[in-house]
Tab-separated table of N, CA and C and ligand atoms in Angstrom:
chain	number	residue	atom	x	y	z
D	1	MET	N	-87.009	0.881	-18.062
D	1	MET	CA	-87.001	2.328	-17.956
D	1	MET	C	-88.033	2.908	-18.915
D	2	PRO	N	-88.483	4.124	-18.617
D	2	PRO	CA	-89.362	4.795	-19.566
D	2	PRO	C	-88.667	5.001	-20.910
D	3	VAL	N	-89.483	5.282	-21.898
D	3	VAL	CA	-88.960	5.460	-23.245
D	3	VAL	C	-89.073	6.928	-23.617
D	4	VAL	N	-88.018	7.487	-24.163
D	4	VAL	CA	-88.067	8.883	-24.570
D	4	VAL	C	-87.908	8.977	-26.084
D	5	ASP	N	-88.769	9.787	-26.678
D	5	ASP	CA	-88.647	10.083	-28.098
D	5	ASP	C	-87.842	11.376	-28.224
D	6	LEU	N	-86.588	11.227	-28.545
D	6	LEU	CA	-85.699	12.387	-28.545
D	6	LEU	C	-86.075	13.419	-29.590
D	7	LYS	N	-86.837	13.023	-30.587
D	7	LYS	CA	-87.276	13.991	-31.592
D	7	LYS	C	-88.298	14.960	-31.001
D	8	LYS	N	-89.026	14.498	-29.968
D	8	LYS	CA	-90.011	15.359	-29.337
D	8	LYS	C	-89.435	16.144	-28.167
D	9	CYS	N	-88.365	15.664	-27.588
D	9	CYS	CA	-87.810	16.298	-26.395
D	9	CYS	C	-87.155	17.629	-26.754
D	10	ASP	N	-87.569	18.681	-26.030
D	10	ASP	CA	-86.954	19.984	-26.284
D	10	ASP	C	-85.945	20.364	-25.194
D	11	GLY	N	-85.665	19.443	-24.329
D	11	GLY	CA	-84.630	19.684	-23.335
D	11	GLY	C	-85.015	20.637	-22.223
D	12	CYS	N	-86.317	20.699	-21.907
D	12	CYS	CA	-86.758	21.649	-20.886
D	12	CYS	C	-86.291	21.254	-19.489
D	13	GLY	N	-86.046	19.980	-19.285
D	13	GLY	CA	-85.515	19.524	-18.007
D	13	GLY	C	-86.560	19.270	-16.937
D	14	LEU	N	-87.840	19.409	-17.264
D	14	LEU	CA	-88.884	19.183	-16.260
D	14	LEU	C	-88.859	17.759	-15.712
D	15	CYS	N	-88.676	16.824	-16.591
D	15	CYS	CA	-88.681	15.429	-16.147
D	15	CYS	C	-87.537	15.167	-15.179
D	16	VAL	N	-86.406	15.812	-15.422
D	16	VAL	CA	-85.250	15.640	-14.537
D	16	VAL	C	-85.589	16.135	-13.140
D	17	SER	N	-86.304	17.262	-13.074
D	17	SER	CA	-86.566	17.851	-11.769
D	17	SER	C	-87.625	17.093	-10.987
D	18	VAL	N	-88.492	16.326	-11.649
D	18	VAL	CA	-89.523	15.610	-10.894
D	18	VAL	C	-89.108	14.202	-10.497
D	19	CYS	N	-88.070	13.688	-11.091
D	19	CYS	CA	-87.693	12.304	-10.796
D	19	CYS	C	-87.080	12.207	-9.407
D	20	ASN	N	-87.733	11.450	-8.556
D	20	ASN	CA	-87.263	11.304	-7.185
D	20	ASN	C	-86.027	10.419	-7.077
D	21	ASN	N	-85.727	9.723	-8.129
D	21	ASN	CA	-84.628	8.766	-8.068
D	21	ASN	C	-83.413	9.209	-8.873
D	22	SER	N	-83.444	10.435	-9.337
D	22	SER	CA	-82.335	10.966	-10.136
D	22	SER	C	-81.974	10.019	-11.273
D	23	ALA	N	-83.004	9.436	-11.850
D	23	ALA	CA	-82.767	8.457	-12.900
D	23	ALA	C	-82.674	9.098	-14.280
D	24	ILE	N	-82.905	10.403	-14.352
D	24	ILE	CA	-82.877	11.088	-15.639
D	24	ILE	C	-81.807	12.169	-15.602
D	25	VAL	N	-81.049	12.258	-16.644
D	25	VAL	CA	-80.067	13.330	-16.736
D	25	VAL	C	-80.309	14.125	-18.007
D	26	LEU	N	-80.052	15.417	-17.890
D	26	LEU	CA	-80.224	16.301	-19.030
D	26	LEU	C	-78.874	16.542	-19.680
D	27	GLY	N	-78.824	16.204	-20.945
D	27	GLY	CA	-77.592	16.434	-21.679
D	27	GLY	C	-77.748	17.652	-22.569
D	28	ASN	N	-77.226	17.585	-23.725
D	28	ASN	CA	-77.257	18.703	-24.652
D	28	ASN	C	-78.578	18.685	-25.425
D	29	HIS	N	-79.618	19.332	-24.848
D	29	HIS	CA	-80.942	19.398	-25.448
D	29	HIS	C	-81.613	18.038	-25.573
D	30	SER	N	-81.189	17.104	-24.766
D	30	SER	CA	-81.885	15.833	-24.746
D	30	SER	C	-81.607	15.175	-23.400
D	31	ILE	N	-82.386	14.185	-23.101
D	31	ILE	CA	-82.223	13.516	-21.821
D	31	ILE	C	-81.840	12.070	-22.042
D	32	SER	N	-81.369	11.467	-20.986
D	32	SER	CA	-81.196	10.026	-21.024
D	32	SER	C	-81.514	9.462	-19.651
D	33	PHE	N	-81.886	8.207	-19.647
D	33	PHE	CA	-82.191	7.523	-18.406
D	33	PHE	C	-80.971	6.739	-17.954
D	34	LEU	N	-80.681	6.829	-16.681
D	34	LEU	CA	-79.541	6.112	-16.142
D	34	LEU	C	-79.974	4.705	-15.744
D	35	LYS	N	-79.448	3.753	-16.443
D	35	LYS	CA	-79.903	2.383	-16.237
D	35	LYS	C	-79.447	1.807	-14.905
D	36	ASN	N	-78.455	2.437	-14.294
D	36	ASN	CA	-78.002	1.921	-13.003
D	36	ASN	C	-78.755	2.549	-11.832
D	37	LYS	N	-79.720	3.418	-12.147
D	37	LYS	CA	-80.527	4.010	-11.086
D	37	LYS	C	-81.845	3.265	-10.945
D	38	GLU	N	-82.385	3.363	-9.757
D	38	GLU	CA	-83.675	2.758	-9.521
D	38	GLU	C	-84.767	3.624	-10.147
D	39	CYS	N	-85.556	3.038	-10.997
D	39	CYS	CA	-86.760	3.699	-11.470
D	39	CYS	C	-87.924	2.968	-10.854
D	40	ASP	N	-88.717	3.681	-10.062
D	40	ASP	CA	-89.830	3.001	-9.404
D	40	ASP	C	-91.126	3.122	-10.209
D	41	TRP	N	-90.972	3.586	-11.469
D	41	TRP	CA	-92.094	3.598	-12.402
D	41	TRP	C	-93.242	4.459	-11.870
D	42	CYS	N	-92.866	5.587	-11.276
D	42	CYS	CA	-93.887	6.476	-10.740
D	42	CYS	C	-94.642	7.187	-11.863
D	43	THR	N	-94.089	7.215	-13.040
D	43	THR	CA	-94.625	7.838	-14.249
D	43	THR	C	-94.743	9.363	-14.148
D	44	LEU	N	-94.088	9.938	-13.141
D	44	LEU	CA	-94.100	11.391	-13.036
D	44	LEU	C	-93.463	12.046	-14.249
D	45	CYS	N	-92.416	11.457	-14.738
D	45	CYS	CA	-91.727	12.053	-15.883
D	45	CYS	C	-92.656	12.087	-17.094
D	46	GLU	N	-93.396	11.020	-17.258
D	46	GLU	CA	-94.350	10.975	-18.362
D	46	GLU	C	-95.423	12.051	-18.182
D	47	ALA	N	-95.899	12.188	-16.932
D	47	ALA	CA	-96.988	13.117	-16.666
D	47	ALA	C	-96.568	14.570	-16.867
D	48	VAL	N	-95.320	14.877	-16.574
D	48	VAL	CA	-94.894	16.265	-16.553
D	48	VAL	C	-94.371	16.746	-17.910
D	49	CYS	N	-94.073	15.827	-18.785
D	49	CYS	CA	-93.432	16.225	-20.038
D	49	CYS	C	-94.409	16.996	-20.930
D	50	PRO	N	-94.099	18.246	-21.234
D	50	PRO	CA	-95.034	19.067	-22.001
D	50	PRO	C	-95.133	18.665	-23.473
D	51	THR	N	-94.181	17.929	-23.965
D	51	THR	CA	-94.207	17.572	-25.381
D	51	THR	C	-94.582	16.112	-25.605
D	52	GLY	N	-94.870	15.398	-24.518
D	52	GLY	CA	-95.244	14.001	-24.671
D	52	GLY	C	-94.114	13.115	-25.160
D	53	ALA	N	-92.900	13.508	-24.824
D	53	ALA	CA	-91.758	12.754	-25.334
D	53	ALA	C	-91.494	11.483	-24.538
D	54	ILE	N	-91.973	11.460	-23.301
D	54	ILE	CA	-91.707	10.288	-22.464
D	54	ILE	C	-92.938	9.412	-22.391
D	55	ARG	N	-92.706	8.142	-22.540
D	55	ARG	CA	-93.786	7.193	-22.351
D	55	ARG	C	-93.322	6.092	-21.421
D	56	CYS	N	-94.234	5.702	-20.549
D	56	CYS	CA	-93.987	4.558	-19.687
D	56	CYS	C	-94.895	3.449	-20.195
D	57	PRO	N	-94.417	2.672	-21.119
D	57	PRO	CA	-95.308	1.780	-21.876
D	57	PRO	C	-95.842	0.597	-21.097
D	58	TYR	N	-95.244	0.299	-19.966
D	58	TYR	CA	-95.756	-0.820	-19.181
D	58	TYR	C	-96.336	-0.284	-17.891
D	59	GLU	N	-97.512	-0.725	-17.564
D	59	GLU	CA	-98.108	-0.305	-16.317
D	59	GLU	C	-98.076	-1.441	-15.323
D	60	ILE	N	-97.810	-1.062	-14.100
D	60	ILE	CA	-97.838	-2.055	-13.046
D	60	ILE	C	-99.271	-2.182	-12.545
D	61	VAL	N	-99.812	-3.340	-12.656
D	61	VAL	CA	-101.188	-3.570	-12.233
D	61	VAL	C	-101.157	-4.449	-10.989
D	62	THR	N	-101.762	-3.939	-9.937
D	62	THR	CA	-101.805	-4.740	-8.721
D	62	THR	C	-103.071	-5.573	-8.691
D	63	ALA	N	-102.921	-6.792	-8.388
D	63	ALA	CA	-104.056	-7.708	-8.365
D	63	ALA	C	-104.970	-7.416	-7.171
D	64	GLY	N	-106.213	-7.633	-7.380
D	64	GLY	CA	-107.145	-7.541	-6.293
D	64	GLY	C	-107.757	-6.173	-6.190
Z	101	LIG	S1	-90.911	6.856	-13.891
Z	101	LIG	FE1	-90.451	8.078	-12.041
Z	101	LIG	S2	-88.605	7.145	-11.170
Z	101	LIG	FE2	-88.760	6.435	-13.293
Z	101	LIG	S3	-87.529	7.857	-14.493
Z	101	LIG	FE3	-89.644	8.627	-14.519
Z	101	LIG	S4	-89.800	10.107	-12.814
Z	101	LIG	FE4	-87.930	8.832	-12.503
Z	102	LIG	S1	-89.917	16.885	-19.804
Z	102	LIG	FE1	-90.040	16.068	-21.911
Z	102	LIG	S2	-89.339	17.734	-23.234
Z	102	LIG	FE2	-88.662	18.220	-21.119
Z	102	LIG	S3	-86.555	17.382	-20.978
Z	102	LIG	FE3	-87.988	15.796	-20.242
Z	102	LIG	S4	-88.423	14.492	-22.072
Z	102	LIG	FE4	-87.557	16.443	-22.797
């Protein structure tokens, strides 16, 4: 799953709204990733986060 730095997260909820897999939930001014949900590593959450709190540290590289 992506990694969230909760110190940077301001709870805006943008990442929750872009996740197509409902893998992110917004709690009390912070988010968490649901490990039982499919994350297809689209990195949308990382792209949309205005504070840079989410990182997708592994990239899927397709050969060829
Ligand atoms: S990488 Fe994509 S699927 Fe995974 S948690 Fe972020 S928005 Fe959801
Ligand atoms: S988009 Fe970033 S700042 Fe907003 S709730 Fe998600 S992790 Fe937190």
